[in-house]
mmCIF file of N, CA and C in Angstrom:
data_model
loop_
_atom_site.group_PDB
_atom_site.id
_atom_site.type_symbol
_atom_site.label_atom_id
_atom_site.label_comp_id
_atom_site.label_asym_id
_atom_site.label_seq_id
_atom_site.Cartn_x
_atom_site.Cartn_y
_atom_site.Cartn_z
ATOM 1 N N UNK Q 1 -29.341 88.589 114.638
ATOM 2 C CA UNK Q 1 -30.333 87.641 114.155
ATOM 3 C C UNK Q 1 -29.716 86.302 113.777
ATOM 4 N N UNK Q 2 -28.402 86.237 113.740
ATOM 5 C CA UNK Q 2 -27.736 85.011 113.302
ATOM 6 C C UNK Q 2 -28.033 83.803 114.198
ATOM 7 N N UNK Q 3 -28.521 84.024 115.403
ATOM 8 C CA UNK Q 3 -28.826 82.910 116.314
ATOM 9 C C UNK Q 3 -30.173 82.256 115.998
ATOM 10 N N UNK Q 4 -30.968 82.883 115.134
ATOM 11 C CA UNK Q 4 -32.285 82.341 114.798
ATOM 12 C C UNK Q 4 -32.231 81.548 113.495
ATOM 13 N N UNK Q 5 -33.053 80.495 113.407
ATOM 14 C CA UNK Q 5 -33.080 79.713 112.165
ATOM 15 C C UNK Q 5 -33.805 80.458 111.047
ATOM 16 N N UNK Q 6 -33.632 79.980 109.832
ATOM 17 C CA UNK Q 6 -34.346 80.525 108.676
ATOM 18 C C UNK Q 6 -35.853 80.374 108.879
ATOM 19 N N UNK Q 7 -36.602 81.300 108.305
ATOM 20 C CA UNK Q 7 -38.073 81.214 108.273
ATOM 21 C C UNK Q 7 -38.669 80.989 109.664
ATOM 22 N N UNK Q 8 -38.292 81.805 110.602
ATOM 23 C CA UNK Q 8 -38.659 81.596 112.006
ATOM 24 C C UNK Q 8 -39.735 82.564 112.516
ATOM 25 N N UNK Q 9 -39.826 83.737 111.936
ATOM 26 C CA UNK Q 9 -40.730 84.771 112.454
ATOM 27 C C UNK Q 9 -41.761 85.191 111.407
ATOM 28 N N UNK Q 10 -42.891 85.699 111.897
ATOM 29 C CA UNK Q 10 -43.916 86.274 111.024
ATOM 30 C C UNK Q 10 -43.794 87.791 110.932
ATOM 31 N N UNK Q 11 -43.195 88.405 111.941
ATOM 32 C CA UNK Q 11 -43.114 89.864 112.004
ATOM 33 C C UNK Q 11 -41.816 90.292 112.674
ATOM 34 N N UNK Q 12 -41.183 91.303 112.099
ATOM 35 C CA UNK Q 12 -40.042 91.963 112.734
ATOM 36 C C UNK Q 12 -40.372 93.442 112.817
ATOM 37 N N UNK Q 13 -40.246 93.985 114.006
ATOM 38 C CA UNK Q 13 -40.365 95.430 114.196
ATOM 39 C C UNK Q 13 -38.957 95.950 114.412
ATOM 40 N N UNK Q 14 -38.492 96.747 113.480
ATOM 41 C CA UNK Q 14 -37.123 97.249 113.453
ATOM 42 C C UNK Q 14 -37.170 98.768 113.651
ATOM 43 N N UNK Q 15 -37.182 99.216 114.906
ATOM 44 C CA UNK Q 15 -37.217 100.663 115.129
ATOM 45 C C UNK Q 15 -35.875 101.292 114.749
ATOM 46 N N UNK Q 16 -35.717 102.507 114.960
ATOM 47 C CA UNK Q 16 -34.588 103.308 114.482
ATOM 48 C C UNK Q 16 -33.214 102.717 114.831
ATOM 49 N N UNK Q 17 -33.155 101.480 115.248
ATOM 50 C CA UNK Q 17 -31.917 100.859 115.717
ATOM 51 C C UNK Q 17 -30.804 100.785 114.686
ATOM 52 N N UNK Q 18 -31.121 100.886 113.391
ATOM 53 C CA UNK Q 18 -30.032 100.834 112.411
ATOM 54 C C UNK Q 18 -29.115 102.046 112.514
ATOM 55 N N UNK Q 19 -29.526 102.999 113.293
ATOM 56 C CA UNK Q 19 -28.718 104.173 113.599
ATOM 57 C C UNK Q 19 -27.399 103.782 114.272
ATOM 58 N N UNK Q 20 -27.358 102.599 114.849
ATOM 59 C CA UNK Q 20 -26.190 102.174 115.625
ATOM 60 C C UNK Q 20 -25.337 101.119 114.930
ATOM 61 N N UNK Q 21 -25.570 100.895 113.639
ATOM 62 C CA UNK Q 21 -24.730 99.948 112.901
ATOM 63 C C UNK Q 21 -24.140 100.644 111.673
ATOM 64 N N UNK Q 22 -22.882 100.366 111.379
ATOM 65 C CA UNK Q 22 -22.239 101.072 110.264
ATOM 66 C C UNK Q 22 -22.757 100.689 108.883
ATOM 67 N N UNK Q 23 -23.286 99.476 108.731
ATOM 68 C CA UNK Q 23 -23.811 99.030 107.438
ATOM 69 C C UNK Q 23 -25.145 98.339 107.684
ATOM 70 N N UNK Q 24 -26.220 98.890 107.183
ATOM 71 C CA UNK Q 24 -27.558 98.361 107.426
ATOM 72 C C UNK Q 24 -27.902 97.181 106.508
ATOM 73 N N UNK Q 25 -27.182 97.013 105.421
ATOM 74 C CA UNK Q 25 -27.513 95.957 104.463
ATOM 75 C C UNK Q 25 -27.473 94.542 105.045
ATOM 76 N N UNK Q 26 -26.478 94.173 105.853
ATOM 77 C CA UNK Q 26 -26.523 92.837 106.472
ATOM 78 C C UNK Q 26 -27.752 92.643 107.361
ATOM 79 N N UNK Q 27 -28.214 93.704 107.998
ATOM 80 C CA UNK Q 27 -29.424 93.596 108.839
ATOM 81 C C UNK Q 27 -30.637 93.259 107.984
ATOM 82 N N UNK Q 28 -30.765 93.911 106.809
ATOM 83 C CA UNK Q 28 -31.903 93.619 105.929
ATOM 84 C C UNK Q 28 -31.841 92.169 105.448
ATOM 85 N N UNK Q 29 -30.644 91.702 105.094
ATOM 86 C CA UNK Q 29 -30.510 90.315 104.628
ATOM 87 C C UNK Q 29 -30.896 89.327 105.730
ATOM 88 N N UNK Q 30 -30.478 89.609 106.960
ATOM 89 C CA UNK Q 30 -30.813 88.723 108.077
ATOM 90 C C UNK Q 30 -32.305 88.764 108.388
ATOM 91 N N UNK Q 31 -32.905 89.940 108.309
ATOM 92 C CA UNK Q 31 -34.357 90.043 108.513
ATOM 93 C C UNK Q 31 -35.072 89.177 107.482
ATOM 94 N N UNK Q 32 -34.654 89.268 106.237
ATOM 95 C CA UNK Q 32 -35.278 88.472 105.174
ATOM 96 C C UNK Q 32 -35.095 86.980 105.442
ATOM 97 N N UNK Q 33 -33.918 86.596 105.881
ATOM 98 C CA UNK Q 33 -33.626 85.183 106.128
ATOM 99 C C UNK Q 33 -34.499 84.603 107.229
ATOM 100 N N UNK Q 34 -34.685 85.331 108.323
ATOM 101 C CA UNK Q 34 -35.407 84.769 109.478
ATOM 102 C C UNK Q 34 -36.927 84.914 109.384
ATOM 103 N N UNK Q 35 -37.419 85.696 108.424
ATOM 104 C CA UNK Q 35 -38.867 85.829 108.262
ATOM 105 C C UNK Q 35 -39.425 84.676 107.433
ATOM 106 N N UNK Q 36 -40.632 84.249 107.796
ATOM 107 C CA UNK Q 36 -41.378 83.285 106.988
ATOM 108 C C UNK Q 36 -41.803 83.950 105.683
ATOM 109 N N UNK Q 37 -42.143 83.148 104.681
ATOM 110 C CA UNK Q 37 -42.730 83.703 103.465
ATOM 111 C C UNK Q 37 -44.009 84.444 103.859
ATOM 112 N N UNK Q 38 -44.173 85.602 103.313
ATOM 113 C CA UNK Q 38 -45.257 86.534 103.632
ATOM 114 C C UNK Q 38 -45.072 87.207 105.002
ATOM 115 N N UNK Q 39 -43.899 87.004 105.614
ATOM 116 C CA UNK Q 39 -43.579 87.706 106.853
ATOM 117 C C UNK Q 39 -43.417 89.196 106.583
ATOM 118 N N UNK Q 40 -43.625 89.976 107.622
ATOM 119 C CA UNK Q 40 -43.612 91.426 107.483
ATOM 120 C C UNK Q 40 -42.478 92.063 108.282
ATOM 121 N N UNK Q 41 -41.912 93.099 107.677
ATOM 122 C CA UNK Q 41 -40.867 93.900 108.307
ATOM 123 C C UNK Q 41 -41.376 95.326 108.409
ATOM 124 N N UNK Q 42 -41.510 95.812 109.637
ATOM 125 C CA UNK Q 42 -41.861 97.211 109.879
ATOM 126 C C UNK Q 42 -40.585 97.889 110.357
ATOM 127 N N UNK Q 43 -40.138 98.863 109.609
ATOM 128 C CA UNK Q 43 -38.850 99.482 109.906
ATOM 129 C C UNK Q 43 -38.982 100.994 109.940
ATOM 130 N N UNK Q 44 -38.251 101.611 110.855
ATOM 131 C CA UNK Q 44 -38.222 103.071 110.892
ATOM 132 C C UNK Q 44 -36.776 103.537 110.967
ATOM 133 N N UNK Q 45 -36.559 104.736 110.458
ATOM 134 C CA UNK Q 45 -35.207 105.293 110.448
ATOM 135 C C UNK Q 45 -35.299 106.796 110.215
ATOM 136 N N UNK Q 46 -34.179 107.453 110.441
ATOM 137 C CA UNK Q 46 -34.119 108.894 110.216
ATOM 138 C C UNK Q 46 -33.871 109.188 108.741
ATOM 139 N N UNK Q 47 -34.483 110.244 108.253
ATOM 140 C CA UNK Q 47 -34.148 110.765 106.945
ATOM 141 C C UNK Q 47 -32.652 111.097 106.982
ATOM 142 N N UNK Q 48 -31.876 110.653 106.007
ATOM 143 C CA UNK Q 48 -30.432 110.896 106.035
ATOM 144 C C UNK Q 48 -30.050 112.371 106.121
ATOM 145 N N UNK Q 49 -30.948 113.262 105.749
ATOM 146 C CA UNK Q 49 -30.636 114.689 105.778
ATOM 147 C C UNK Q 49 -30.250 115.160 107.183
ATOM 148 N N UNK Q 50 -30.715 114.478 108.228
ATOM 149 C CA UNK Q 50 -30.389 114.925 109.590
ATOM 150 C C UNK Q 50 -28.902 114.780 109.905
ATOM 151 N N UNK Q 51 -28.189 113.965 109.138
ATOM 152 C CA UNK Q 51 -26.768 113.736 109.418
ATOM 153 C C UNK Q 51 -25.842 114.682 108.661
ATOM 154 N N UNK Q 52 -26.372 115.469 107.760
ATOM 155 C CA UNK Q 52 -25.550 116.311 106.897
ATOM 156 C C UNK Q 52 -25.021 117.551 107.620
ATOM 157 N N UNK Q 53 -25.822 118.116 108.518
ATOM 158 C CA UNK Q 53 -25.486 119.400 109.116
ATOM 159 C C UNK Q 53 -24.476 119.353 110.236
ATOM 160 N N UNK Q 54 -23.679 120.409 110.327
ATOM 161 C CA UNK Q 54 -22.733 120.595 111.425
ATOM 162 C C UNK Q 54 -23.512 120.695 112.727
ATOM 163 N N UNK Q 55 -23.047 120.038 113.773
ATOM 164 C CA UNK Q 55 -23.757 119.990 115.059
ATOM 165 C C UNK Q 55 -23.337 121.088 116.035
ATOM 166 N N UNK Q 56 -22.531 122.033 115.590
ATOM 167 C CA UNK Q 56 -22.080 123.113 116.462
ATOM 168 C C UNK Q 56 -23.302 123.878 116.977
ATOM 169 N N UNK Q 57 -23.440 124.000 118.303
ATOM 170 C CA UNK Q 57 -24.614 124.676 118.884
ATOM 171 C C UNK Q 57 -24.828 126.106 118.380
ATOM 172 N N UNK Q 58 -23.762 126.778 117.983
ATOM 173 C CA UNK Q 58 -23.927 128.154 117.494
ATOM 174 C C UNK Q 58 -24.781 128.200 116.230
ATOM 175 N N UNK Q 59 -24.682 127.175 115.384
ATOM 176 C CA UNK Q 59 -25.507 127.141 114.175
ATOM 177 C C UNK Q 59 -26.971 126.915 114.535
ATOM 178 N N UNK Q 60 -27.220 126.054 115.501
ATOM 179 C CA UNK Q 60 -28.600 125.795 115.926
ATOM 180 C C UNK Q 60 -29.224 127.075 116.488
ATOM 181 N N UNK Q 61 -28.473 127.790 117.313
ATOM 182 C CA UNK Q 61 -28.972 129.042 117.887
ATOM 183 C C UNK Q 61 -29.320 130.059 116.804
ATOM 184 N N UNK Q 62 -28.538 130.066 115.732
ATOM 185 C CA UNK Q 62 -28.763 131.002 114.629
ATOM 186 C C UNK Q 62 -29.733 130.442 113.585
ATOM 187 N N UNK Q 63 -30.239 129.219 113.816
ATOM 188 C CA UNK Q 63 -31.143 128.546 112.875
ATOM 189 C C UNK Q 63 -30.492 128.373 111.499
ATOM 190 N N UNK Q 64 -29.205 128.033 111.517
ATOM 191 C CA UNK Q 64 -28.442 127.819 110.292
ATOM 192 C C UNK Q 64 -28.183 126.327 110.126
ATOM 193 N N UNK Q 65 -28.369 125.860 108.906
ATOM 194 C CA UNK Q 65 -28.005 124.487 108.560
ATOM 195 C C UNK Q 65 -26.739 124.583 107.717
ATOM 196 N N UNK Q 66 -25.625 124.145 108.281
ATOM 197 C CA UNK Q 66 -24.352 124.193 107.570
ATOM 198 C C UNK Q 66 -23.998 122.773 107.126
ATOM 199 N N UNK Q 67 -24.217 122.452 105.837
ATOM 200 C CA UNK Q 67 -23.869 121.111 105.367
ATOM 201 C C UNK Q 67 -22.379 120.857 105.575
ATOM 202 N N UNK Q 68 -22.082 119.729 106.225
ATOM 203 C CA UNK Q 68 -20.701 119.400 106.549
ATOM 204 C C UNK Q 68 -20.352 117.961 106.201
ATOM 205 N N UNK Q 69 -21.300 117.049 106.398
ATOM 206 C CA UNK Q 69 -21.013 115.620 106.257
ATOM 207 C C UNK Q 69 -21.724 115.028 105.050
ATOM 208 N N UNK Q 70 -21.076 114.017 104.464
ATOM 209 C CA UNK Q 70 -21.659 113.267 103.351
ATOM 210 C C UNK Q 70 -22.140 111.925 103.863
ATOM 211 N N UNK Q 71 -23.038 111.311 103.090
ATOM 212 C CA UNK Q 71 -23.511 109.969 103.406
ATOM 213 C C UNK Q 71 -22.560 108.962 102.782
ATOM 214 N N UNK Q 72 -22.311 107.846 103.390
ATOM 215 C CA UNK Q 72 -22.813 107.484 104.716
ATOM 216 C C UNK Q 72 -22.077 108.276 105.791
ATOM 217 N N UNK Q 73 -22.781 108.556 106.878
ATOM 218 C CA UNK Q 73 -22.225 109.308 107.996
ATOM 219 C C UNK Q 73 -21.730 108.338 109.060
ATOM 220 N N UNK Q 74 -20.595 108.651 109.646
ATOM 221 C CA UNK Q 74 -20.044 107.855 110.734
ATOM 222 C C UNK Q 74 -19.511 108.782 111.807
ATOM 223 N N UNK Q 75 -20.064 108.665 113.000
ATOM 224 C CA UNK Q 75 -19.543 109.470 114.104
ATOM 225 C C UNK Q 75 -18.080 109.164 114.358
ATOM 226 N N UNK Q 76 -17.678 107.940 114.127
ATOM 227 C CA UNK Q 76 -16.279 107.563 114.356
ATOM 228 C C UNK Q 76 -15.359 108.387 113.461
ATOM 229 N N UNK Q 77 -15.818 108.701 112.263
ATOM 230 C CA UNK Q 77 -15.020 109.525 111.357
ATOM 231 C C UNK Q 77 -15.202 111.019 111.621
ATOM 232 N N UNK Q 78 -16.349 111.413 112.158
ATOM 233 C CA UNK Q 78 -16.654 112.834 112.346
ATOM 234 C C UNK Q 78 -16.125 113.402 113.663
ATOM 235 N N UNK Q 79 -16.014 112.555 114.684
ATOM 236 C CA UNK Q 79 -15.603 113.025 116.005
ATOM 237 C C UNK Q 79 -14.091 113.071 116.146
ATOM 238 N N UNK Q 80 -13.637 113.904 117.063
ATOM 239 C CA UNK Q 80 -12.212 113.939 117.392
ATOM 240 C C UNK Q 80 -11.881 112.717 118.251
ATOM 241 N N UNK Q 81 -10.612 112.403 118.381
ATOM 242 C CA UNK Q 81 -10.195 111.284 119.217
ATOM 243 C C UNK Q 81 -10.652 111.481 120.666
ATOM 244 N N UNK Q 82 -10.619 112.717 121.122
ATOM 245 C CA UNK Q 82 -11.066 113.021 122.486
ATOM 246 C C UNK Q 82 -12.563 112.735 122.651
ATOM 247 N N UNK Q 83 -13.362 113.134 121.670
ATOM 248 C CA UNK Q 83 -14.804 112.878 121.717
ATOM 249 C C UNK Q 83 -15.101 111.374 121.649
ATOM 250 N N UNK Q 84 -14.352 110.663 120.830
ATOM 251 C CA UNK Q 84 -14.525 109.208 120.733
ATOM 252 C C UNK Q 84 -14.204 108.565 122.083
ATOM 253 N N UNK Q 85 -13.097 108.962 122.673
ATOM 254 C CA UNK Q 85 -12.705 108.404 123.969
ATOM 255 C C UNK Q 85 -13.776 108.682 125.022
ATOM 256 N N UNK Q 86 -14.325 109.891 125.038
ATOM 257 C CA UNK Q 86 -15.356 110.252 126.006
ATOM 258 C C UNK Q 86 -16.609 109.393 125.815
ATOM 259 N N UNK Q 87 -17.032 109.184 124.570
ATOM 260 C CA UNK Q 87 -18.200 108.327 124.309
ATOM 261 C C UNK Q 87 -17.933 106.899 124.783
ATOM 262 N N UNK Q 88 -16.742 106.405 124.521
ATOM 263 C CA UNK Q 88 -16.386 105.052 124.965
ATOM 264 C C UNK Q 88 -16.369 104.969 126.483
ATOM 265 N N UNK Q 89 -15.817 105.978 127.112
ATOM 266 C CA UNK Q 89 -15.753 106.023 128.573
ATOM 267 C C UNK Q 89 -17.156 106.042 129.192
ATOM 268 N N UNK Q 90 -18.071 106.743 128.540
ATOM 269 C CA UNK Q 90 -19.453 106.838 129.023
ATOM 270 C C UNK Q 90 -20.324 105.695 128.517
ATOM 271 N N UNK Q 91 -19.729 104.761 127.786
ATOM 272 C CA UNK Q 91 -20.423 103.608 127.208
ATOM 273 C C UNK Q 91 -21.605 104.037 126.334
ATOM 274 N N UNK Q 92 -21.373 105.072 125.547
ATOM 275 C CA UNK Q 92 -22.381 105.574 124.620
ATOM 276 C C UNK Q 92 -22.167 104.944 123.251
ATOM 277 N N UNK Q 93 -23.245 104.680 122.549
ATOM 278 C CA UNK Q 93 -23.169 104.093 121.211
ATOM 279 C C UNK Q 93 -22.756 105.146 120.189
ATOM 280 N N UNK Q 94 -22.052 104.702 119.166
ATOM 281 C CA UNK Q 94 -21.724 105.579 118.049
ATOM 282 C C UNK Q 94 -22.895 105.579 117.071
ATOM 283 N N UNK Q 95 -23.053 106.690 116.363
ATOM 284 C CA UNK Q 95 -24.184 106.888 115.464
ATOM 285 C C UNK Q 95 -23.703 106.852 114.014
ATOM 286 N N UNK Q 96 -24.529 106.228 113.174
ATOM 287 C CA UNK Q 96 -24.236 106.121 111.749
ATOM 288 C C UNK Q 96 -25.461 106.549 110.956
ATOM 289 N N UNK Q 97 -25.244 107.262 109.884
ATOM 290 C CA UNK Q 97 -26.322 107.652 108.979
ATOM 291 C C UNK Q 97 -26.155 106.925 107.662
ATOM 292 N N UNK Q 98 -27.256 106.487 107.088
ATOM 293 C CA UNK Q 98 -27.231 105.684 105.874
ATOM 294 C C UNK Q 98 -27.966 106.381 104.742
ATOM 295 N N UNK Q 99 -27.580 106.051 103.534
ATOM 296 C CA UNK Q 99 -28.257 106.612 102.364
ATOM 297 C C UNK Q 99 -29.630 105.973 102.193
ATOM 298 N N UNK Q 100 -30.495 106.632 101.458
ATOM 299 C CA UNK Q 100 -31.797 106.042 101.136
ATOM 300 C C UNK Q 100 -31.620 104.791 100.273
ATOM 301 N N UNK Q 101 -30.549 104.748 99.499
ATOM 302 C CA UNK Q 101 -30.255 103.551 98.708
ATOM 303 C C UNK Q 101 -30.078 102.351 99.630
ATOM 304 N N UNK Q 102 -29.388 102.552 100.755
ATOM 305 C CA UNK Q 102 -29.200 101.450 101.705
ATOM 306 C C UNK Q 102 -30.429 101.233 102.580
ATOM 307 N N UNK Q 103 -31.080 102.299 102.999
ATOM 308 C CA UNK Q 103 -32.225 102.165 103.902
ATOM 309 C C UNK Q 103 -33.448 101.549 103.213
ATOM 310 N N UNK Q 104 -33.749 102.024 102.024
ATOM 311 C CA UNK Q 104 -34.925 101.535 101.301
ATOM 312 C C UNK Q 104 -34.515 100.543 100.215
ATOM 313 N N UNK Q 105 -33.567 100.945 99.381
ATOM 314 C CA UNK Q 105 -33.099 100.058 98.326
ATOM 315 C C UNK Q 105 -32.494 98.773 98.876
ATOM 316 N N UNK Q 106 -31.877 98.853 100.056
ATOM 317 C CA UNK Q 106 -31.300 97.664 100.674
ATOM 318 C C UNK Q 106 -32.341 96.621 101.035
ATOM 319 N N UNK Q 107 -33.523 97.071 101.404
ATOM 320 C CA UNK Q 107 -34.610 96.132 101.694
ATOM 321 C C UNK Q 107 -35.044 95.413 100.413
ATOM 322 N N UNK Q 108 -35.155 96.166 99.335
ATOM 323 C CA UNK Q 108 -35.543 95.576 98.052
ATOM 324 C C UNK Q 108 -34.460 94.602 97.586
ATOM 325 N N UNK Q 109 -33.200 95.020 97.693
ATOM 326 C CA UNK Q 109 -32.084 94.165 97.286
ATOM 327 C C UNK Q 109 -32.039 92.869 98.105
ATOM 328 N N UNK Q 110 -32.446 92.939 99.370
ATOM 329 C CA UNK Q 110 -32.465 91.751 100.234
ATOM 330 C C UNK Q 110 -33.598 90.798 99.851
ATOM 331 N N UNK Q 111 -34.542 91.255 99.029
ATOM 332 C CA UNK Q 111 -35.632 90.393 98.581
ATOM 333 C C UNK Q 111 -37.012 90.805 99.048
ATOM 334 N N UNK Q 112 -37.111 91.926 99.738
ATOM 335 C CA UNK Q 112 -38.408 92.390 100.220
ATOM 336 C C UNK Q 112 -39.165 93.136 99.130
ATOM 337 N N UNK Q 113 -40.475 93.100 99.231
ATOM 338 C CA UNK Q 113 -41.352 93.925 98.404
ATOM 339 C C UNK Q 113 -41.873 95.027 99.307
ATOM 340 N N UNK Q 114 -41.674 96.266 98.917
ATOM 341 C CA UNK Q 114 -42.190 97.372 99.723
ATOM 342 C C UNK Q 114 -43.686 97.492 99.520
ATOM 343 N N UNK Q 115 -44.416 97.486 100.627
ATOM 344 C CA UNK Q 115 -45.872 97.584 100.580
ATOM 345 C C UNK Q 115 -46.366 98.896 101.162
ATOM 346 N N UNK Q 116 -45.463 99.655 101.788
ATOM 347 C CA UNK Q 116 -45.880 100.925 102.365
ATOM 348 C C UNK Q 116 -44.688 101.780 102.749
ATOM 349 N N UNK Q 117 -44.930 103.077 102.746
ATOM 350 C CA UNK Q 117 -43.909 104.056 103.123
ATOM 351 C C UNK Q 117 -44.605 105.190 103.848
ATOM 352 N N UNK Q 118 -43.983 105.692 104.899
ATOM 353 C CA UNK Q 118 -44.578 106.757 105.696
ATOM 354 C C UNK Q 118 -43.471 107.686 106.192
ATOM 355 N N UNK Q 119 -43.761 108.966 106.266
ATOM 356 C CA UNK Q 119 -42.828 109.910 106.873
ATOM 357 C C UNK Q 119 -43.586 110.765 107.881
ATOM 358 N N UNK Q 120 -42.864 111.176 108.928
ATOM 359 C CA UNK Q 120 -43.514 111.938 109.986
ATOM 360 C C UNK Q 120 -42.550 112.982 110.535
ATOM 361 N N UNK Q 121 -43.138 113.954 111.200
ATOM 362 C CA UNK Q 121 -42.367 115.046 111.795
ATOM 363 C C UNK Q 121 -41.781 114.616 113.134
ATOM 364 N N UNK Q 122 -40.637 115.136 113.448
ATOM 365 C CA UNK Q 122 -39.998 114.923 114.741
ATOM 366 C C UNK Q 122 -40.835 115.664 115.796
ATOM 367 N N UNK Q 123 -41.397 114.955 116.793
ATOM 368 C CA UNK Q 123 -42.241 115.624 117.781
ATOM 369 C C UNK Q 123 -41.457 116.555 118.713
ATOM 370 N N UNK Q 124 -40.182 116.273 118.891
ATOM 371 C CA UNK Q 124 -39.309 117.112 119.720
ATOM 372 C C UNK Q 124 -38.076 117.473 118.904
ATOM 373 N N UNK Q 125 -38.200 118.482 118.035
ATOM 374 C CA UNK Q 125 -37.094 118.809 117.130
ATOM 375 C C UNK Q 125 -35.770 119.026 117.867
ATOM 376 N N UNK Q 126 -34.751 118.334 117.367
ATOM 377 C CA UNK Q 126 -33.405 118.477 117.931
ATOM 378 C C UNK Q 126 -32.494 119.248 116.996
ATOM 379 N N UNK Q 127 -32.803 119.185 115.711
ATOM 380 C CA UNK Q 127 -31.961 119.831 114.709
ATOM 381 C C UNK Q 127 -32.792 120.848 113.945
ATOM 382 N N UNK Q 128 -32.138 121.836 113.376
ATOM 383 C CA UNK Q 128 -32.831 122.885 112.624
ATOM 384 C C UNK Q 128 -33.668 122.261 111.502
ATOM 385 N N UNK Q 129 -33.122 121.272 110.821
ATOM 386 C CA UNK Q 129 -33.805 120.653 109.685
ATOM 387 C C UNK Q 129 -35.146 120.037 110.081
ATOM 388 N N UNK Q 130 -35.274 119.612 111.349
ATOM 389 C CA UNK Q 130 -36.515 118.998 111.830
ATOM 390 C C UNK Q 130 -37.720 119.929 111.702
ATOM 391 N N UNK Q 131 -37.485 121.227 111.576
ATOM 392 C CA UNK Q 131 -38.572 122.200 111.462
ATOM 393 C C UNK Q 131 -39.043 122.381 110.017
ATOM 394 N N UNK Q 132 -38.323 121.782 109.057
ATOM 395 C CA UNK Q 132 -38.591 122.047 107.649
ATOM 396 C C UNK Q 132 -39.098 120.858 106.841
ATOM 397 N N UNK Q 133 -38.896 119.644 107.344
ATOM 398 C CA UNK Q 133 -39.403 118.474 106.642
ATOM 399 C C UNK Q 133 -39.507 117.317 107.621
ATOM 400 N N UNK Q 134 -40.343 116.342 107.306
ATOM 401 C CA UNK Q 134 -40.443 115.180 108.183
ATOM 402 C C UNK Q 134 -39.113 114.412 108.177
ATOM 403 N N UNK Q 135 -38.582 114.140 109.342
ATOM 404 C CA UNK Q 135 -37.287 113.464 109.407
ATOM 405 C C UNK Q 135 -37.392 112.028 109.913
ATOM 406 N N UNK Q 136 -38.586 111.577 110.238
ATOM 407 C CA UNK Q 136 -38.811 110.169 110.556
ATOM 408 C C UNK Q 136 -39.367 109.483 109.319
ATOM 409 N N UNK Q 137 -38.789 108.343 108.956
ATOM 410 C CA UNK Q 137 -39.258 107.570 107.813
ATOM 411 C C UNK Q 137 -39.576 106.158 108.283
ATOM 412 N N UNK Q 138 -40.548 105.533 107.633
ATOM 413 C CA UNK Q 138 -40.895 104.160 107.982
ATOM 414 C C UNK Q 138 -41.292 103.406 106.716
ATOM 415 N N UNK Q 139 -40.944 102.127 106.712
ATOM 416 C CA UNK Q 139 -41.330 101.257 105.602
ATOM 417 C C UNK Q 139 -42.055 100.033 106.136
ATOM 418 N N UNK Q 140 -42.905 99.501 105.279
ATOM 419 C CA UNK Q 140 -43.599 98.239 105.529
ATOM 420 C C UNK Q 140 -43.220 97.332 104.362
ATOM 421 N N UNK Q 141 -42.487 96.262 104.659
ATOM 422 C CA UNK Q 141 -41.995 95.378 103.614
ATOM 423 C C UNK Q 141 -42.468 93.950 103.880
ATOM 424 N N UNK Q 142 -42.624 93.206 102.801
ATOM 425 C CA UNK Q 142 -43.109 91.820 102.893
ATOM 426 C C UNK Q 142 -42.111 90.899 102.197
ATOM 427 N N UNK Q 143 -41.842 89.783 102.844
ATOM 428 C CA UNK Q 143 -41.015 88.749 102.224
ATOM 429 C C UNK Q 143 -41.950 87.931 101.346
ATOM 430 N N UNK Q 144 -41.767 88.013 100.047
ATOM 431 C CA UNK Q 144 -42.687 87.353 99.121
ATOM 432 C C UNK Q 144 -42.227 85.953 98.715
ATOM 433 N N UNK Q 145 -40.979 85.649 98.914
ATOM 434 C CA UNK Q 145 -40.484 84.312 98.550
ATOM 435 C C UNK Q 145 -39.372 83.888 99.483
#
């Protein structure tokens, strides 16, 4: 967003893309900077709980959630060097999980007023946890000043 001037947009739709950045807080600050006063930010992200469990397929087959990782989650720290090299070779993005403090609190800290919050179920569950609670989260925030 750094290429855009201050107070340039009325609306930003920020889909789950923060999954691909190690720190979401600069994104919230930039969103606030480029939005006009009363501009709106619609943002979605994964519930951080999806990043806690071990991804070993044997646990999924057994319907076991084995807590392994803490927030913030970083694939770069969780993967082996071989797995990192393979992702780089395949030009795949690395995944990062953020705390609710950064995902929601970061918007407030950037200057947004939260006007709405929504959670939804994963329509195509990939992880065991997806069967037990809504893992999609969304916020509606307004730049008030």
